[in-house]
Short mmCIF file of C-alpha atoms in Angstrom, two decimals:
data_model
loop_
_atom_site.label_atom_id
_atom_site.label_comp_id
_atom_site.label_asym_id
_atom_site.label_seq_id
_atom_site.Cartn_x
_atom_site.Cartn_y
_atom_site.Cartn_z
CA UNK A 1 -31.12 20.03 -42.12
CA UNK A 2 -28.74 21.66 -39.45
CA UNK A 3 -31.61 24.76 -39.16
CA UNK A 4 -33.80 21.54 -38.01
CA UNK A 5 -31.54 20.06 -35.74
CA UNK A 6 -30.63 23.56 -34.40
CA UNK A 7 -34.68 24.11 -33.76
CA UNK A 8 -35.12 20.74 -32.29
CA UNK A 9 -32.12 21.12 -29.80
CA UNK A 10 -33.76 24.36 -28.65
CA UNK A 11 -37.40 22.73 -28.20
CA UNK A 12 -35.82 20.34 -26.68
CA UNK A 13 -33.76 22.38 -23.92
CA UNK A 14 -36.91 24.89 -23.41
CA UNK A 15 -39.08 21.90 -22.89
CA UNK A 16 -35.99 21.38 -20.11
CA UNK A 17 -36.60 24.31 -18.39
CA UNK A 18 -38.94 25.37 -15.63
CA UNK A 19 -41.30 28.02 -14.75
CA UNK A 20 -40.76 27.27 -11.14
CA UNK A 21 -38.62 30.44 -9.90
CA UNK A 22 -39.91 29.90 -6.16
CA UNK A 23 -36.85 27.52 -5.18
CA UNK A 24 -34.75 30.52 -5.85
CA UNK A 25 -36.60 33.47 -4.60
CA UNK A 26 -37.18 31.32 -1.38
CA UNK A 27 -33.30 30.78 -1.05
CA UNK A 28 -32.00 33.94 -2.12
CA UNK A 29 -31.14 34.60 1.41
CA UNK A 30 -28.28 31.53 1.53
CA UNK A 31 -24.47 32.54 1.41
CA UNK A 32 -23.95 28.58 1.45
CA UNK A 33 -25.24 25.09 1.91
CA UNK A 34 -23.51 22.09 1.81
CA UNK A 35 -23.69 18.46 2.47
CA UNK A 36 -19.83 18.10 1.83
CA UNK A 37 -20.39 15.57 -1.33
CA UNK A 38 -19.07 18.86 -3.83
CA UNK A 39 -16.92 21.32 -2.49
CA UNK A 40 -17.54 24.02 -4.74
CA UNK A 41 -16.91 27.55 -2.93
CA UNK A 42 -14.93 25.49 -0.38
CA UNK A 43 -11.03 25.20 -0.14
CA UNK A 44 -10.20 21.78 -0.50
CA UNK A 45 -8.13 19.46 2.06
CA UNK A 46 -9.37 15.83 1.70
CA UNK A 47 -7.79 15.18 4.80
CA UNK A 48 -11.09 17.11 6.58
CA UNK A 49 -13.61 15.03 5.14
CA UNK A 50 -14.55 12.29 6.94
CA UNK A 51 -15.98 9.37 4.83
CA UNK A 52 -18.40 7.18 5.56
CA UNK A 53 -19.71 8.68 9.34
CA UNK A 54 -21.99 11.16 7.71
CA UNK A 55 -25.63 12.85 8.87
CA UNK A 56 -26.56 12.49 4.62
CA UNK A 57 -24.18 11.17 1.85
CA UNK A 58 -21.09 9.77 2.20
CA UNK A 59 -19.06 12.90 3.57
CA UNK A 60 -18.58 15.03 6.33
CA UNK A 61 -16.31 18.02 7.45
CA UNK A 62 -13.95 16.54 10.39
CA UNK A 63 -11.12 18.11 12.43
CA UNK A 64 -9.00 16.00 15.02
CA UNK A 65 -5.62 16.41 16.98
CA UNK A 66 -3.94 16.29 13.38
CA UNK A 67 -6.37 18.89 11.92
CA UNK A 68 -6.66 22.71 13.39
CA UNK A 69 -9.35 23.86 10.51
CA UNK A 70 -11.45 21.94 8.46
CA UNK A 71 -11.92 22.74 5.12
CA UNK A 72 -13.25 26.63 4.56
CA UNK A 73 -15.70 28.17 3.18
CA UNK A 74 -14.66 32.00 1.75
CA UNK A 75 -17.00 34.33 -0.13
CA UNK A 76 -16.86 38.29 -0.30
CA UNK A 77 -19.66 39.63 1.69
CA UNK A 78 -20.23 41.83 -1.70
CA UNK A 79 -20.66 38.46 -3.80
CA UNK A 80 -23.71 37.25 -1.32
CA UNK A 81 -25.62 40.24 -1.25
CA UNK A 82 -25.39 43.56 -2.55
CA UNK A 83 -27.33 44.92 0.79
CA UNK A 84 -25.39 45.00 4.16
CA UNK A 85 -25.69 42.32 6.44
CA UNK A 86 -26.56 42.76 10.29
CA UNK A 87 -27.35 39.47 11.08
CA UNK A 88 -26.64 35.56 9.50
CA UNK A 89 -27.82 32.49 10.67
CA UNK A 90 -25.54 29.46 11.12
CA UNK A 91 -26.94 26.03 10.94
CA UNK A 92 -25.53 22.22 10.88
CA UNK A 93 -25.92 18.91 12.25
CA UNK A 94 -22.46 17.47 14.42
CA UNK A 95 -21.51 14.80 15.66
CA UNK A 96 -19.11 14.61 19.13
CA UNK A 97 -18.27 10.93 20.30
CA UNK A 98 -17.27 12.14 23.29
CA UNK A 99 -17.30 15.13 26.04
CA UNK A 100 -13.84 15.62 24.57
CA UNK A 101 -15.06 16.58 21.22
CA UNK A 102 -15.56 20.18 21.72
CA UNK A 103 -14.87 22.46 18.96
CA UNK A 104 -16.60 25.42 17.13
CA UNK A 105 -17.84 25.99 13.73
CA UNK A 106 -16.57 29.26 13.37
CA UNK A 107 -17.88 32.18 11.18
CA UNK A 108 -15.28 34.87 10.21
CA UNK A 109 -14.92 38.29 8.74
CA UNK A 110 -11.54 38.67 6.87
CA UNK A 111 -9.85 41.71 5.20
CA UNK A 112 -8.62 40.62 1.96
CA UNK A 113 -5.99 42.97 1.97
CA UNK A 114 -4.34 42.17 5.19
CA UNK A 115 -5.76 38.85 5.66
CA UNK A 116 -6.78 39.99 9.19
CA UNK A 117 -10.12 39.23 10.77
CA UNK A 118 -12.43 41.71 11.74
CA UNK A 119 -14.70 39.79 13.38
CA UNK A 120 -15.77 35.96 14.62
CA UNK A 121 -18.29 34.22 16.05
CA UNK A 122 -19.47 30.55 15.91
CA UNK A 123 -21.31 27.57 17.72
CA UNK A 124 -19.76 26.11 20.01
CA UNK A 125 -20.40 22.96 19.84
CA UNK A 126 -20.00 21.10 23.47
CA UNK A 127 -22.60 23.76 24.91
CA UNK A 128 -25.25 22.91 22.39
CA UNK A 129 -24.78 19.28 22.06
CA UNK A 130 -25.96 17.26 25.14
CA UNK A 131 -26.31 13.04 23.83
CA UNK A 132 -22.82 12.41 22.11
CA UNK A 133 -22.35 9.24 19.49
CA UNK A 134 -25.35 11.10 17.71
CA UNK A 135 -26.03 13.86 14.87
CA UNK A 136 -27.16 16.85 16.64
CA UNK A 137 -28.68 19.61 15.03
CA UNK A 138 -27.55 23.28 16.32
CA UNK A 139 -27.47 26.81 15.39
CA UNK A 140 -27.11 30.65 16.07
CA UNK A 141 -28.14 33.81 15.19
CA UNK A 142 -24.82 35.95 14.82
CA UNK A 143 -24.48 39.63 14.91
CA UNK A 144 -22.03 40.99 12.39
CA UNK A 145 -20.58 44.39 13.81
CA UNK A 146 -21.63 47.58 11.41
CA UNK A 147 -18.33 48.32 10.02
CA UNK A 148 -17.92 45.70 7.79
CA UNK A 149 -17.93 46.30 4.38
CA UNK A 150 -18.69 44.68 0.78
CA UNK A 151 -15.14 43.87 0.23
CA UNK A 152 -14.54 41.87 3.45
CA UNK A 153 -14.76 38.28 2.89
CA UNK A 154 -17.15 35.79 5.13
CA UNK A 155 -15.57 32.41 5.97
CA UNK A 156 -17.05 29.29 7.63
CA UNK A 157 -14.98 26.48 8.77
CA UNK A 158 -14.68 23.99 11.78
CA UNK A 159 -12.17 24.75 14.35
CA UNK A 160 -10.96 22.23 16.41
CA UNK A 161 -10.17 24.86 19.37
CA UNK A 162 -9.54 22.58 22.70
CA UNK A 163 -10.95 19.42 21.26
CA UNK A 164 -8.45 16.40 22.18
CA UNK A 165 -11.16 13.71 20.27
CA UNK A 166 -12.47 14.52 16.82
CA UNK A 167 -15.44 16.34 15.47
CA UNK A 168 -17.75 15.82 12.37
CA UNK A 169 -19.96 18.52 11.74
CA UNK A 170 -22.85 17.99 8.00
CA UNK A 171 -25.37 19.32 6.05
CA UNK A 172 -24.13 23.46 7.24
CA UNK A 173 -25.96 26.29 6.01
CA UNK A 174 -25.30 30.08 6.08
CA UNK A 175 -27.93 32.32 5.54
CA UNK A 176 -28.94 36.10 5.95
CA UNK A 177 -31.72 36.77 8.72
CA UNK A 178 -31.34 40.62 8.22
#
């Protein structure tokens, strides 16, 4: 009886399974994605996510004259790719509610052991977005310089900068180009 049941349950999770590998060989170039309703990969500080005032879901990353950084993204370059990156591309829909709302989503290279970066680069956001009170998309080809190394980490986060009113930024994604 349990060599039955122990059959069965395995029918029954192959018959779960797909065939379909092109959803990951046509993403295997993403560091991250997110629509901010998990968090996985992605320090936590509720007090960035703005409920409610999202581009999709309920959630998005905020920051505000109370919040520098928004939650961050942190991965070792090694972990996304076992080939050297010379170029990512940044991606994400924001949201300013006024010509106030400035800020940058940011895109860092860190040295674990010193905690120093090496290198950043981001969007910033009040060049590319023109109509505020409405989701924008925007993104950017960035450069990473050649001396970075599989041990460095890559972060992502929104940075308030000189912002004085607050910014929502949804639906990010960080990807290789080359």
């Amino acid at each position: 009886m349990k060599k039955i049941a122990v059959l069965l349950g395995l029918a029954f999770l192959g018959a779960c399974s797909s065939d379909d590998t092109s959803a990951v060989a046509s993403d295997s170039k993403t560091i991250t994605a997110n629509d901010f309703e998990s968090l996985a990969g992605w320090n936590n500080d509720p007090a960035t996510l703005d409920k409610g005032h999202a581009h999709s879901g309920q959630y998005a990353i905020k920051v505000d004259k109370d919040h520098e950084f928004s939650t961050t993204f942190d991965m070792a370059l090694g972990l996304a790719t076992p080939a050297k990156i010379k170029t990512v591309h940044l991606e994400a829909w924001a949201y300013l509610p006024s010509n106030k709302a400035t800020g940058m989503l940011g895109v860092q290279v860190m040295d674990p052991a010193t905690n120093q970066q090496v290198f950043g680069d981001g969007i910033r956001l009040g060049e590319q977005v023109k109509e505020y009170n409405k989701w924008t998309q925007v993104s950017k080809d960035i450069v990473l310089p050649d001396n970075i190394t599989s041990l460095q980490h890559i972060r992502m986060s929104l940075w308030r900068a000189d912002a004085t009113d607050r910014v929502l930024v949804d639906d990010v994604k960080l990807s290789i180009k080359d």
